[in-house]
Tab-separated table of C-alpha atoms in Angstrom:
chain	number	residue	atom	x	y	z
A	874	MET	CA	93.714	116.904	99.408
A	875	PRO	CA	96.428	118.211	101.658
A	876	GLN	CA	98.387	115.082	101.996
A	877	ASP	CA	100.403	114.761	105.144
A	878	ARG	CA	103.945	116.024	104.984
A	879	ALA	CA	107.354	116.023	106.498
A	880	GLY	CA	105.769	118.107	109.204
A	881	GLY	CA	102.092	117.202	108.644
A	882	PRO	CA	99.157	118.396	106.550
A	883	ALA	CA	96.771	121.165	107.357
A	884	GLU	CA	94.979	120.846	110.671
A	885	PRO	CA	91.230	120.288	110.747
A	886	SER	CA	89.677	123.528	111.993
A	887	SER	CA	87.493	121.639	114.434
A	888	SER	CA	90.411	120.075	116.287
A	889	GLY	CA	91.868	123.177	117.882
A	890	ALA	CA	95.538	123.966	118.295
A	891	GLY	CA	98.233	121.326	117.960
A	892	ARG	CA	99.984	119.312	115.306
A	893	ALA	CA	98.321	119.067	111.898
A	894	TRP	CA	96.031	116.040	111.356
A	895	SER	CA	97.578	114.644	114.536
A	896	GLY	CA	96.594	111.419	116.259
A	897	HIS	CA	94.253	108.660	115.196
A	898	GLU	CA	91.216	110.946	114.905
A	899	GLY	CA	93.051	113.342	112.559
A	900	ALA	CA	94.277	110.489	110.408
A	901	GLU	CA	90.827	109.005	110.107
A	902	ALA	CA	89.411	112.454	109.215
A	903	PHE	CA	91.945	112.857	106.415
A	904	ALA	CA	91.255	109.351	105.128
A	905	ALA	CA	87.560	110.361	104.724
A	906	VAL	CA	88.334	113.131	102.208
A	907	GLU	CA	86.648	112.433	98.863
A	908	ALA	CA	89.204	114.038	96.497
A	909	ALA	CA	87.029	113.805	93.390
A	910	THR	CA	88.769	116.710	91.682
A	911	ASP	CA	92.189	115.229	92.450
A	912	TRP	CA	91.216	111.917	90.894
A	913	LEU	CA	90.201	113.769	87.757
A	914	LEU	CA	92.895	116.412	87.328
A	915	GLY	CA	95.635	115.469	89.789
A	916	TYR	CA	96.783	111.940	90.579
A	917	PRO	CA	96.247	110.419	87.106
A	918	PHE	CA	98.451	113.144	85.597
A	919	VAL	CA	101.130	112.544	88.255
A	920	PHE	CA	101.112	108.862	87.312
A	921	ARG	CA	101.328	109.742	83.630
A	922	ALA	CA	104.330	112.022	84.232
A	923	LEU	CA	106.171	109.295	86.099
A	924	ALA	CA	105.251	106.506	83.700
A	925	GLY	CA	107.235	108.186	80.964
A	926	ALA	CA	110.500	108.190	82.905
A	927	GLY	CA	110.176	105.904	85.908
A	928	ARG	CA	111.421	102.320	85.786
A	929	GLU	CA	108.817	99.594	85.745
A	930	ASP	CA	109.580	97.279	88.663
A	931	GLY	CA	111.585	100.175	90.160
A	932	VAL	CA	111.002	102.020	93.398
A	933	LEU	CA	108.559	104.939	93.663
A	934	LEU	CA	108.955	107.285	96.619
A	935	ASP	CA	105.712	108.794	97.888
A	936	PHE	CA	106.821	111.696	100.063
A	937	GLY	CA	103.909	112.498	102.384
A	938	CYS	CA	102.016	109.275	101.651
A	939	GLY	CA	99.171	109.836	104.103
A	940	PRO	CA	96.870	106.814	104.423
A	941	GLY	CA	98.444	105.182	101.395
A	942	ARG	CA	95.562	105.098	98.933
A	943	VAL	CA	97.295	107.136	96.257
A	944	ALA	CA	100.472	105.080	96.655
A	945	GLY	CA	98.445	101.879	96.281
A	946	ARG	CA	96.909	103.076	93.043
A	947	ALA	CA	100.313	104.232	91.775
A	948	ALA	CA	101.754	100.810	92.446
A	949	ARG	CA	99.079	99.189	90.349
A	950	VAL	CA	99.199	101.731	87.520
A	951	LEU	CA	102.985	102.064	87.278
A	952	GLY	CA	104.071	98.586	88.301
A	953	MET	CA	106.523	100.070	90.804
A	954	ARG	CA	107.310	99.151	94.417
A	955	ILE	CA	106.354	101.848	96.930
A	956	ILE	CA	108.413	103.483	99.598
A	957	GLY	CA	106.008	105.755	101.490
A	958	VAL	CA	107.233	108.282	104.012
A	959	ASP	CA	105.247	110.492	106.356
A	960	ALA	CA	105.643	112.528	109.535
A	961	SER	CA	102.546	110.969	111.155
A	962	PRO	CA	102.764	107.496	112.742
A	963	GLU	CA	98.991	107.282	112.579
A	964	MET	CA	98.996	107.978	108.825
A	965	LEU	CA	101.667	105.320	108.359
A	966	ALA	CA	99.565	102.829	110.310
A	967	LEU	CA	96.651	103.454	107.918
A	968	ALA	CA	98.985	103.126	104.931
A	969	ARG	CA	100.221	99.744	106.139
A	970	GLU	CA	96.592	98.610	106.570
A	971	GLU	CA	96.055	99.439	102.887
A	972	GLY	CA	98.065	96.265	102.171
A	973	THR	CA	99.893	97.391	98.977
A	974	PRO	CA	102.094	94.427	98.054
A	975	GLY	CA	105.814	95.040	98.573
A	976	ALA	CA	105.294	98.517	100.025
A	977	GLU	CA	107.387	99.772	102.915
A	978	TYR	CA	106.793	102.844	105.071
A	979	HIS	CA	109.119	105.125	107.017
A	980	LEU	CA	108.722	108.021	109.448
A	981	VAL	CA	109.990	111.495	108.581
A	982	ALA	CA	111.611	113.194	111.560
A	983	ASP	CA	113.167	116.669	111.494
A	984	GLY	CA	112.847	116.684	107.714
A	985	ARG	CA	114.816	113.466	107.191
A	986	VAL	CA	113.886	109.852	106.562
A	987	GLY	CA	116.002	107.650	108.781
A	988	GLY	CA	117.174	104.314	107.421
A	989	LEU	CA	116.895	105.181	103.733
A	990	PRO	CA	120.139	105.549	101.775
A	991	ASP	CA	120.888	108.150	99.166
A	992	ALA	CA	119.636	107.442	95.588
A	993	CYS	CA	117.284	104.616	96.670
A	994	ALA	CA	114.294	105.611	94.512
A	995	ASP	CA	113.764	105.547	90.757
A	996	ALA	CA	110.940	108.140	90.795
A	997	ALA	CA	109.158	110.312	93.384
A	998	MET	CA	105.829	112.026	93.879
A	999	CYS	CA	104.720	114.569	96.470
A	1000	ASN	CA	100.982	115.236	96.518
A	1001	HIS	CA	99.469	118.177	98.401
A	1002	VAL	CA	102.199	118.236	101.007
A	1003	LEU	CA	103.386	121.828	100.518
A	1004	ALA	CA	100.051	123.257	101.582
A	1005	SER	CA	101.039	122.467	105.163
A	1006	LEU	CA	104.450	124.183	105.010
A	1007	PRO	CA	104.615	127.693	106.435
A	1008	ASP	CA	107.856	129.031	104.998
A	1009	GLU	CA	110.433	128.695	102.239
A	1010	ARG	CA	112.926	126.920	104.522
A	1011	THR	CA	110.623	123.980	105.168
A	1012	VAL	CA	109.698	123.741	101.467
A	1013	LEU	CA	113.418	123.563	100.634
A	1014	GLU	CA	113.878	120.882	103.304
A	1015	VAL	CA	111.281	118.681	101.591
A	1016	PHE	CA	112.755	119.229	98.126
A	1017	THR	CA	116.275	118.551	99.472
A	1018	GLU	CA	115.297	115.265	101.063
A	1019	ILE	CA	113.453	114.093	97.932
A	1020	HIS	CA	116.489	115.023	95.884
A	1021	ARG	CA	118.718	113.007	98.213
A	1022	LEU	CA	116.554	109.911	97.921
A	1023	LEU	CA	116.328	109.925	94.128
A	1024	ARG	CA	118.856	108.350	91.830
A	1025	PRO	CA	120.514	110.725	89.289
A	1026	GLY	CA	118.277	111.361	86.348
A	1027	ALA	CA	115.125	110.198	88.155
A	1028	PRO	CA	111.809	112.041	87.664
A	1029	PHE	CA	109.881	113.931	90.316
A	1030	ALA	CA	106.200	115.001	90.148
A	1031	LEU	CA	104.733	117.553	92.536
A	1032	LEU	CA	100.932	118.037	92.826
A	1033	THR	CA	99.614	121.279	94.275
A	1034	THR	CA	96.517	123.492	94.170
A	1035	ASP	CA	96.785	126.914	92.574
A	1036	PRO	CA	96.070	129.771	95.036
A	1037	ALA	CA	95.172	131.937	92.044
A	1038	CYS	CA	91.905	129.934	91.935
A	1039	ALA	CA	90.885	131.255	95.372
A	1040	GLY	CA	87.207	131.260	96.153
A	1041	ILE	CA	85.990	128.923	93.374
A	1042	GLU	CA	83.965	125.953	94.587
A	1043	TYR	CA	85.083	122.793	92.817
A	1044	ALA	CA	83.607	119.309	93.022
A	1045	SER	CA	85.606	118.393	96.112
A	1046	LEU	CA	87.495	121.486	97.267
A	1047	ARG	CA	87.606	125.220	97.635
A	1048	VAL	CA	90.899	127.013	98.279
A	1049	GLY	CA	91.050	130.482	99.777
A	1050	GLU	CA	88.462	133.264	99.862
A	1051	PRO	CA	86.985	135.051	96.861
A	1052	GLY	CA	88.920	138.128	95.777
A	1053	VAL	CA	91.940	137.473	98.015
A	1054	THR	CA	95.476	137.261	96.606
A	1055	TYR	CA	97.752	134.953	98.586
A	1056	GLY	CA	101.523	135.168	98.726
A	1057	PRO	CA	104.077	132.425	99.515
A	1058	GLY	CA	103.370	130.837	102.897
A	1059	ASP	CA	100.286	132.974	103.631
A	1060	PRO	CA	97.622	131.229	105.731
A	1061	MET	CA	94.831	130.128	103.423
A	1062	PRO	CA	91.509	128.467	104.411
A	1063	VAL	CA	90.556	125.401	102.468
A	1064	ARG	CA	87.351	123.319	102.359
A	1065	LEU	CA	87.464	119.640	101.439
A	1066	ARG	CA	84.453	117.465	100.678
A	1067	ARG	CA	84.156	114.264	102.665
A	1068	THR	CA	82.906	110.948	101.296
A	1069	ASP	CA	79.603	111.500	103.200
A	1070	GLY	CA	79.012	114.761	101.302
A	1071	THR	CA	79.809	117.116	104.180
A	1072	TRP	CA	82.658	119.669	104.071
A	1073	GLN	CA	85.789	119.750	106.246
A	1074	ALA	CA	87.413	123.128	106.853
A	1075	VAL	CA	91.228	123.033	107.151
A	1076	ARG	CA	93.952	125.641	107.551
A	1077	ASN	CA	96.621	125.545	104.817
A	1078	HIS	CA	99.385	127.730	103.526
A	1079	ALA	CA	99.373	129.211	100.018
A	1080	TRP	CA	102.214	128.512	97.610
A	1081	PRO	CA	101.839	130.260	94.275
A	1082	VAL	CA	102.929	127.815	91.606
A	1083	GLU	CA	105.469	130.182	90.097
A	1084	THR	CA	107.602	129.841	93.251
A	1085	PHE	CA	108.384	126.134	92.630
A	1086	PRO	CA	110.791	126.216	89.671
A	1087	GLY	CA	113.368	128.406	91.377
A	1088	LEU	CA	113.201	126.432	94.634
A	1089	LEU	CA	113.571	123.089	92.856
A	1090	GLU	CA	116.562	124.354	90.888
A	1091	ARG	CA	118.224	125.608	94.072
A	1092	VAL	CA	118.407	122.068	95.470
A	1093	GLY	CA	119.636	120.522	92.196
A	1094	PHE	CA	116.593	119.639	90.098
A	1095	THR	CA	116.621	120.414	86.376
A	1096	GLY	CA	114.127	120.409	83.484
A	1097	VAL	CA	111.318	121.903	85.549
A	1098	ALA	CA	107.945	122.121	83.756
A	1099	GLN	CA	104.392	122.888	84.887
A	1100	HIS	CA	100.994	121.753	83.633
A	1101	HIS	CA	97.408	122.715	84.554
A	1102	PRO	CA	95.426	119.574	83.572
A	1103	THR	CA	91.917	120.167	82.175
A	1104	PRO	CA	88.790	117.947	82.181
A	1105	ASP	CA	89.107	117.529	78.392
A	1106	GLU	CA	92.671	116.242	78.833
A	1107	ALA	CA	91.487	113.873	81.574
A	1108	VAL	CA	89.566	111.845	79.008
A	1109	GLY	CA	91.806	108.831	78.463
A	1110	VAL	CA	93.949	109.676	81.490
A	1111	ALA	CA	91.555	109.533	84.455
A	1112	ASP	CA	89.193	106.670	85.158
A	1113	PRO	CA	86.499	106.886	82.433
A	1114	ASP	CA	83.540	106.406	84.779
A	1115	HIS	CA	84.887	109.057	87.098
A	1116	ALA	CA	85.465	111.514	84.218
A	1117	ARG	CA	81.928	111.017	82.943
A	1118	GLY	CA	80.328	111.032	86.400
A	1119	ARG	CA	79.950	114.843	86.757
A	1120	ASP	CA	79.857	117.893	84.598
A	1121	TRP	CA	82.973	119.399	86.258
A	1122	ALA	CA	81.692	122.883	85.457
A	1123	ALA	CA	84.067	124.771	87.761
A	1124	GLU	CA	87.032	122.602	86.774
A	1125	ARG	CA	86.375	123.471	83.133
A	1126	LEU	CA	86.123	127.161	83.894
A	1127	ARG	CA	89.461	127.325	85.703
A	1128	PRO	CA	91.422	124.114	86.465
A	1129	PRO	CA	92.672	124.309	90.050
A	1130	LEU	CA	95.538	121.792	90.113
A	1131	VAL	CA	99.108	122.049	88.891
A	1132	VAL	CA	101.543	119.200	88.217
A	1133	THR	CA	105.156	120.383	88.424
A	1134	THR	CA	107.731	117.957	87.079
A	1135	ALA	CA	111.545	117.953	87.331
A	1136	VAL	CA	114.511	115.629	87.090
A	1137	LYS	CA	117.290	115.032	89.591
A	1138	GLY	CA	120.381	116.606	88.105
């Protein structure tokens, strides 16, 4: 879930104070997140959004690439070369170990990616990065840097959880507490299921999905649209075995993920 950011993802609650998912231990903990709900209602729909407008054999920017597994799948599905960027050297080390052919990885420092020229990417995705951002200024910094790195007319897909779904336990996550309404940047507890079946508590920030269109337009994106994918829509989009593997009862009741798409103007 919260993928690491230009500034880092949410910090595991067991690790105490300090930088989010910092160090080797934090990176390994994040790599152990199961993300079943994301692989049903999130990443496949991001790939579909970019397949319609990205260039095959072009460059896909993964902003907040984390351990590189989503980028690796995207490269295979979309036929694009990956540029992954992240604020965590440890996450980048794991991403390089993933061994995605032709991929390159760069460190984000102070909101910028050194060594990458303007308009170097043909499409971009940013998955669960904003959950770690505490205020509007840092969200705008991320959107501004993504905008800089995209060529004119290139598509951008943003994957986030919906804080309006607070308190519902999904297959692999629970965001917020029941009955609580979260505003932009509010601290919001999140639980993520690990691959061993246990749960990891993390501290995130809430970003209501209706805040994104205005912020994206402020930095120069156009054509903003939003979509709440459903399990029924996932048939034919997500991996068939994965889609059939559970009943996805909570996901059917209220889908928790939102894909926001836009185009660099």
